[in-house]
XYZ file of C-alpha atoms in Angstrom:
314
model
C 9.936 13.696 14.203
C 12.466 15.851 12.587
C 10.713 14.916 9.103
C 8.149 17.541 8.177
C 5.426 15.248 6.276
C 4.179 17.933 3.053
C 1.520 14.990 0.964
C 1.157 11.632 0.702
C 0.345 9.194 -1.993
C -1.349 5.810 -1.682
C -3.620 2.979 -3.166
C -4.962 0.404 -1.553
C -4.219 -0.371 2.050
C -1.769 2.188 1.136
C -4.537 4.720 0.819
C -6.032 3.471 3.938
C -3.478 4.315 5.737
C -2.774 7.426 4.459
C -6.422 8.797 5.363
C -5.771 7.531 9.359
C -2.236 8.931 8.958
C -3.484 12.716 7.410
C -6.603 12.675 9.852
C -4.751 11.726 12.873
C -1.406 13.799 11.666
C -4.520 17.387 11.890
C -5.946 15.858 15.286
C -2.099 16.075 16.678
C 0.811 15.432 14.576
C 3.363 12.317 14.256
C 1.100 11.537 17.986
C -1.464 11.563 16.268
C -0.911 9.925 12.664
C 0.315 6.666 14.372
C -2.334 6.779 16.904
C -4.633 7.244 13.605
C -2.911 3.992 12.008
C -3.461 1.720 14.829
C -6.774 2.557 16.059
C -7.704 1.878 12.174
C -6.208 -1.226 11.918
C -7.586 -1.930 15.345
C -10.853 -1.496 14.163
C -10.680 -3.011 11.171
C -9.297 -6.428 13.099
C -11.854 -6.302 15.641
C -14.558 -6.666 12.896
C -12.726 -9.582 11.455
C -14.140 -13.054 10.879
C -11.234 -14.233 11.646
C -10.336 -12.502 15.113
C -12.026 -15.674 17.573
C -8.969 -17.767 16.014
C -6.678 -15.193 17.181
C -5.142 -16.274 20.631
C -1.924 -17.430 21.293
C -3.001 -21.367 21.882
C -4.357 -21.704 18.688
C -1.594 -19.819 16.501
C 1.066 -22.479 18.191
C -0.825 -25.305 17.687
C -1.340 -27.920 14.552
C -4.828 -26.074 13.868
C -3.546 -22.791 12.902
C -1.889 -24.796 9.965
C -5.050 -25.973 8.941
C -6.681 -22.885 9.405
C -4.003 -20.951 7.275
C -4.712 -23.832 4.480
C -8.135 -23.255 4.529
C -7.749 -19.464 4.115
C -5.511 -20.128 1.207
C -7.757 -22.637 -0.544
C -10.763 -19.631 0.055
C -8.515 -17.207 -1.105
C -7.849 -19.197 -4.172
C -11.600 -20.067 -4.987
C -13.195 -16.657 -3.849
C -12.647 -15.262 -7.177
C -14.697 -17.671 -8.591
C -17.508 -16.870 -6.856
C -20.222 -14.100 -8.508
C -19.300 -10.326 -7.119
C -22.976 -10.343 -6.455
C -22.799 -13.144 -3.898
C -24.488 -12.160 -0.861
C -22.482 -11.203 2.123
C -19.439 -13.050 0.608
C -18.081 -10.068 -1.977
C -19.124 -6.980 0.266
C -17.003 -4.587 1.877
C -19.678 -3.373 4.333
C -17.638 -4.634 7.230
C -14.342 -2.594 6.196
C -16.592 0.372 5.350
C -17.674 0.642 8.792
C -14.493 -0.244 10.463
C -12.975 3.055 8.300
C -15.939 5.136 9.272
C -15.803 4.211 12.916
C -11.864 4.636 13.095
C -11.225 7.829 10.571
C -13.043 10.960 10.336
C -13.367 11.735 7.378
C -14.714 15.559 8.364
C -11.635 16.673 9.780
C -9.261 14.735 6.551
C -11.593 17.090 4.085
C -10.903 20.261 5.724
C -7.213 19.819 6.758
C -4.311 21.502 4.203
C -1.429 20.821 6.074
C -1.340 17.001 4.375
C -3.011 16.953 1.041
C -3.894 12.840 0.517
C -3.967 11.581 -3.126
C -5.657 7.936 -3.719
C -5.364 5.972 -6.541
C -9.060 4.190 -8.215
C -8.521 1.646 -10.721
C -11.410 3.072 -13.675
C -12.751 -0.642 -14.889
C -13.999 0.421 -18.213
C -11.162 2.325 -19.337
C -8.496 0.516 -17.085
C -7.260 4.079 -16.076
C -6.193 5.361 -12.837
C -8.567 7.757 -11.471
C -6.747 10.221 -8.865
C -8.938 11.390 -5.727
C -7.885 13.859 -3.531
C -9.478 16.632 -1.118
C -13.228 16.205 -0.407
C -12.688 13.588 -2.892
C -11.808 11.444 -0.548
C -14.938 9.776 0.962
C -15.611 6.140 2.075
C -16.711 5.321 -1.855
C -13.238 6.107 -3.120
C -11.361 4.749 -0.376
C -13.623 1.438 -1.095
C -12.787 1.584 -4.163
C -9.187 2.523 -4.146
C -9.037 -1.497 -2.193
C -11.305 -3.081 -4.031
C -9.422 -6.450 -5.010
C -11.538 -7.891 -7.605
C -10.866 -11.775 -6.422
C -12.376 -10.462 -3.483
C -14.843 -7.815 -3.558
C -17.754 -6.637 -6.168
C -16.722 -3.523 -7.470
C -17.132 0.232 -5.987
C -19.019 2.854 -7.816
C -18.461 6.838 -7.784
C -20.237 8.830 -8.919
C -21.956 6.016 -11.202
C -18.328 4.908 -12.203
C -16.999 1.695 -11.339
C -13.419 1.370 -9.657
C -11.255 -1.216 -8.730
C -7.713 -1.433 -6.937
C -5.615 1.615 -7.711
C -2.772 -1.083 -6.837
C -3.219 -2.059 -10.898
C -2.388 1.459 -12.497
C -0.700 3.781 -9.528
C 1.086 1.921 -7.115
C 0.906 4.674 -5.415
C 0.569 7.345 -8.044
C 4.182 9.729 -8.023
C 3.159 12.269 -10.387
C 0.832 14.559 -7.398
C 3.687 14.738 -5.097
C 6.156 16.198 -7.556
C 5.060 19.593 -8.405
C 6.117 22.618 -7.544
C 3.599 23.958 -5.242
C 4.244 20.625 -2.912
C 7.591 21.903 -1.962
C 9.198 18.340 -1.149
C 13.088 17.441 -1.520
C 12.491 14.374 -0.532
C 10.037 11.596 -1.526
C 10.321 8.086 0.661
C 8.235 5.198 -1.283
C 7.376 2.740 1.357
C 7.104 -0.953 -0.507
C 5.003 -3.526 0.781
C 5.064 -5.918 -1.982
C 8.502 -7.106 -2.976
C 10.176 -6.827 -6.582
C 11.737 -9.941 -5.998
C 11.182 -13.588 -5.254
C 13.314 -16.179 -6.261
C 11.537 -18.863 -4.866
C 8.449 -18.916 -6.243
C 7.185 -22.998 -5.955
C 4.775 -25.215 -8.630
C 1.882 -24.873 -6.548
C -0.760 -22.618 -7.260
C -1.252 -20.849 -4.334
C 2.426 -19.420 -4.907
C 1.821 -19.025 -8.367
C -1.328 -16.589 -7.630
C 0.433 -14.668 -5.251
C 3.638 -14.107 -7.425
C 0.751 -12.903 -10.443
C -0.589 -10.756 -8.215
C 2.691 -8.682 -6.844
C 4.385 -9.102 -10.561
C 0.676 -6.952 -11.685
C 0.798 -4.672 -8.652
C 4.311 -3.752 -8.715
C 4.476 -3.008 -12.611
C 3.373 0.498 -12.369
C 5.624 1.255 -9.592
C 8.757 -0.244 -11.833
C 7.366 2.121 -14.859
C 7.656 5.196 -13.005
C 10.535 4.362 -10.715
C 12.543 3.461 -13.943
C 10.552 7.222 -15.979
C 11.889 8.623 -12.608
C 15.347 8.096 -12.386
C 15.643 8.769 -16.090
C 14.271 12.380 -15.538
C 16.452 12.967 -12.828
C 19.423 12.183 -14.811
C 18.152 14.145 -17.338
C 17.307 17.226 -15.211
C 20.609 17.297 -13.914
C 22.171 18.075 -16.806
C 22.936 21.867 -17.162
C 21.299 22.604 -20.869
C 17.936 21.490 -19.237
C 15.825 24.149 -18.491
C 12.383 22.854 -18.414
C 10.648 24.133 -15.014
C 9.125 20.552 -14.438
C 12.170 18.285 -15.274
C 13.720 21.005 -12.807
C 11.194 20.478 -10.167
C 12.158 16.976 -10.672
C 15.632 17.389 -9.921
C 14.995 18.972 -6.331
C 13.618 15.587 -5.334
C 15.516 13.270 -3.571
C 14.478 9.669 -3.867
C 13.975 6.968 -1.756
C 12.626 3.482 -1.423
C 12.263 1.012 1.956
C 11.740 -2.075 0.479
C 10.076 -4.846 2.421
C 11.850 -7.533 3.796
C 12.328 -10.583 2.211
C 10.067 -12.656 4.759
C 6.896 -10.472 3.860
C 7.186 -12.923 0.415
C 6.973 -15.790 2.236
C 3.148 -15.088 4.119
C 1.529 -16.642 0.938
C -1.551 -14.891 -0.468
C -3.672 -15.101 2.156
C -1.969 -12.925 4.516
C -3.544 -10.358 2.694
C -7.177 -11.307 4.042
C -5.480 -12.389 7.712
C -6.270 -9.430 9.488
C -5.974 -10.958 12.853
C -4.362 -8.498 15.922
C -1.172 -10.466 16.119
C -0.845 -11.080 12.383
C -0.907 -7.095 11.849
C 1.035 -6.531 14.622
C 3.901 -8.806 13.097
C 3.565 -7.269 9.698
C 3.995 -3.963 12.000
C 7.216 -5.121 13.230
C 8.189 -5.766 9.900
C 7.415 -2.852 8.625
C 9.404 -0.845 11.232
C 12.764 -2.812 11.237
C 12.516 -2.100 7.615
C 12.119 1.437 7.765
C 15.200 1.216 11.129
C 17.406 -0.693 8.805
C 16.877 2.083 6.020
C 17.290 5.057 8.457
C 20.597 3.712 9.456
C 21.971 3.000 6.435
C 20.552 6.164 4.259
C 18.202 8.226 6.765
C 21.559 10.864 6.903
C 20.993 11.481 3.104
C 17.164 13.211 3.370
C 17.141 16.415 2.713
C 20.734 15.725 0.581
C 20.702 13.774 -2.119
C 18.720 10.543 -3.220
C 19.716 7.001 -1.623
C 17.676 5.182 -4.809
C 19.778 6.652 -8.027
C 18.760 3.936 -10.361
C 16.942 0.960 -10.303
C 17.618 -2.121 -7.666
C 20.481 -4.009 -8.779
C 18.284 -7.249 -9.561
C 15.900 -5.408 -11.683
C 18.540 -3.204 -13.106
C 20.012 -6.594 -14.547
C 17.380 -8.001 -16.257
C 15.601 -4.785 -18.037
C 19.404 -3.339 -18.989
């Protein structure tokens, strides 16, 4: 609570969460962003196919080994199927979980928490930024539209995919001067690294998938830490590579375990399955307060790349 949240930045579930995070953060602060979070992701679990499987009998049992095979193999094949397939490539059902869980009136008209989400343009492959009133059910649709799963979103007559392919989240809006920040903490939620990456296709897909979505985060993490270096230097005296040096950087990776889910963990949206990921999540973000939480509002705790990426593009 001693953090004073000034914008946020997200794509994809990422964005989703940063809509119940701004909305509930105007309704009543911290209180209120994480009450915002979990009633979301309440919502959105209750209106799961998946949530009669989700009791403790079944999730200890032999079935629930089946039943995460058979989510695999439809995760696998679903991509394969026409984005005009009735009922099986529409995101109705997370459309009204996000209208029933965030409103969307009071995210428009707050200030105190501007909310930038990233749209993947399909024709162009550009990232399309959305932010303000911008941000309506249509862009946050779009903004998670994974094309192996869903038909794509349109916006005003445009049509979107993921903004996980071109700003993972996008860095650029929360860097200017008129946001104020010294510090900027990028949450990860898909590793840079896996080592153990099997034959089989499932893993193979999965590794594809975080290699594409973490690209764009590498690019501007890498840009970033460049500029700073730059910036720091005293014959620099551009006002935006300045504005760049006031930010102190930070990144709470995800823990290695997250890897090992396979890919369809991110179509399990069972109570107990998010509430795991939760408790990831947190001793992540407790094991990086410990070690570099004493650094915010200091000096960055990510000053160049992570050591295993550092080797290989070096």
């Amino acid at each position: 609570e001693d953090v004073e949240l000034v914008g946020i930045s997200g794509a994809s579930a990422g964005a989703m969460n940063g809509a119940a995070l701004a909305a509930g953060f105007a309704e009543d602060g911290i209180r209120g962003a994480v009450a915002g979070m979990e009633r979301m992701w309440r919502t959105i679990s209750k209106t799961s196919p998946l949530a009669p499987f989700d009791h403790e009998q079944f999730r200890q049992s032999y079935f629930e080994q089946m039943f995460m095979r058979s989510l695999e193999y439809f995760h696998l094949t679903s991509r394969y199927f026409s984005p005009h397939t009735p009922g099986l490539r529409s995101m109705d059902a997370l459309r009204r979980a996000m209208a029933a869980s965030v409103d969307l009136n009071i995210l428009n008209k707050q200030t105190a928490l501007p909310l930038h989400i990233s749209a993947t343009h399909i024709p162009t492959g550009a990232a399309r930024m959305f932010t303000g009133t911008e941000v309506t059910l249509d862009s946050l649709m779009a903004s998670a539209c994974l094309p192996d799963l869903f038909a794509p979103v349109e916006v005003d007559g445009e049509s979107y995919w993921d903004g996980g392919f071109t700003a993972n989240p996008a860095l650029t809006p929360l860097l200017g001067e008129e946001m104020d920040a010294t510090d900027m903490i990028i949450v990860q939620i898909t590793p840079f690294v896996d080592s153990d990456v099997s034959g089989a296709l499932g893993d193979r897909t999965r590794r594809v998938s975080e290699i594409g979505f973490n690209a764009c985060l590498l690019r501007d993490l890498k840009v970033l830490t460049e500029l700073k270096e730059i910036s720091s230097l005293e014959q620099c005296n551009d006002p935006r590579l300045k504005a760049i040096s006031r930010i102190n950087l930070h990144l709470i990776s995800p823990p290695a375990s997250i890897g090992e889910r396979g890919g369809a963990s991110k179509i399990d949206m069972r109570w107990s399955v998010l509430l795991e990921l939760r408790a990831l999540g947190r001793e992540a973000a407790e094991t990086w307060l410990q070690q570099d939480g004493v650094l915010m509002g200091k000096k960055s705790s990510m000053v160049e790349m992570p050591d295993e990426i550092a080797k290989v593009m070096a």
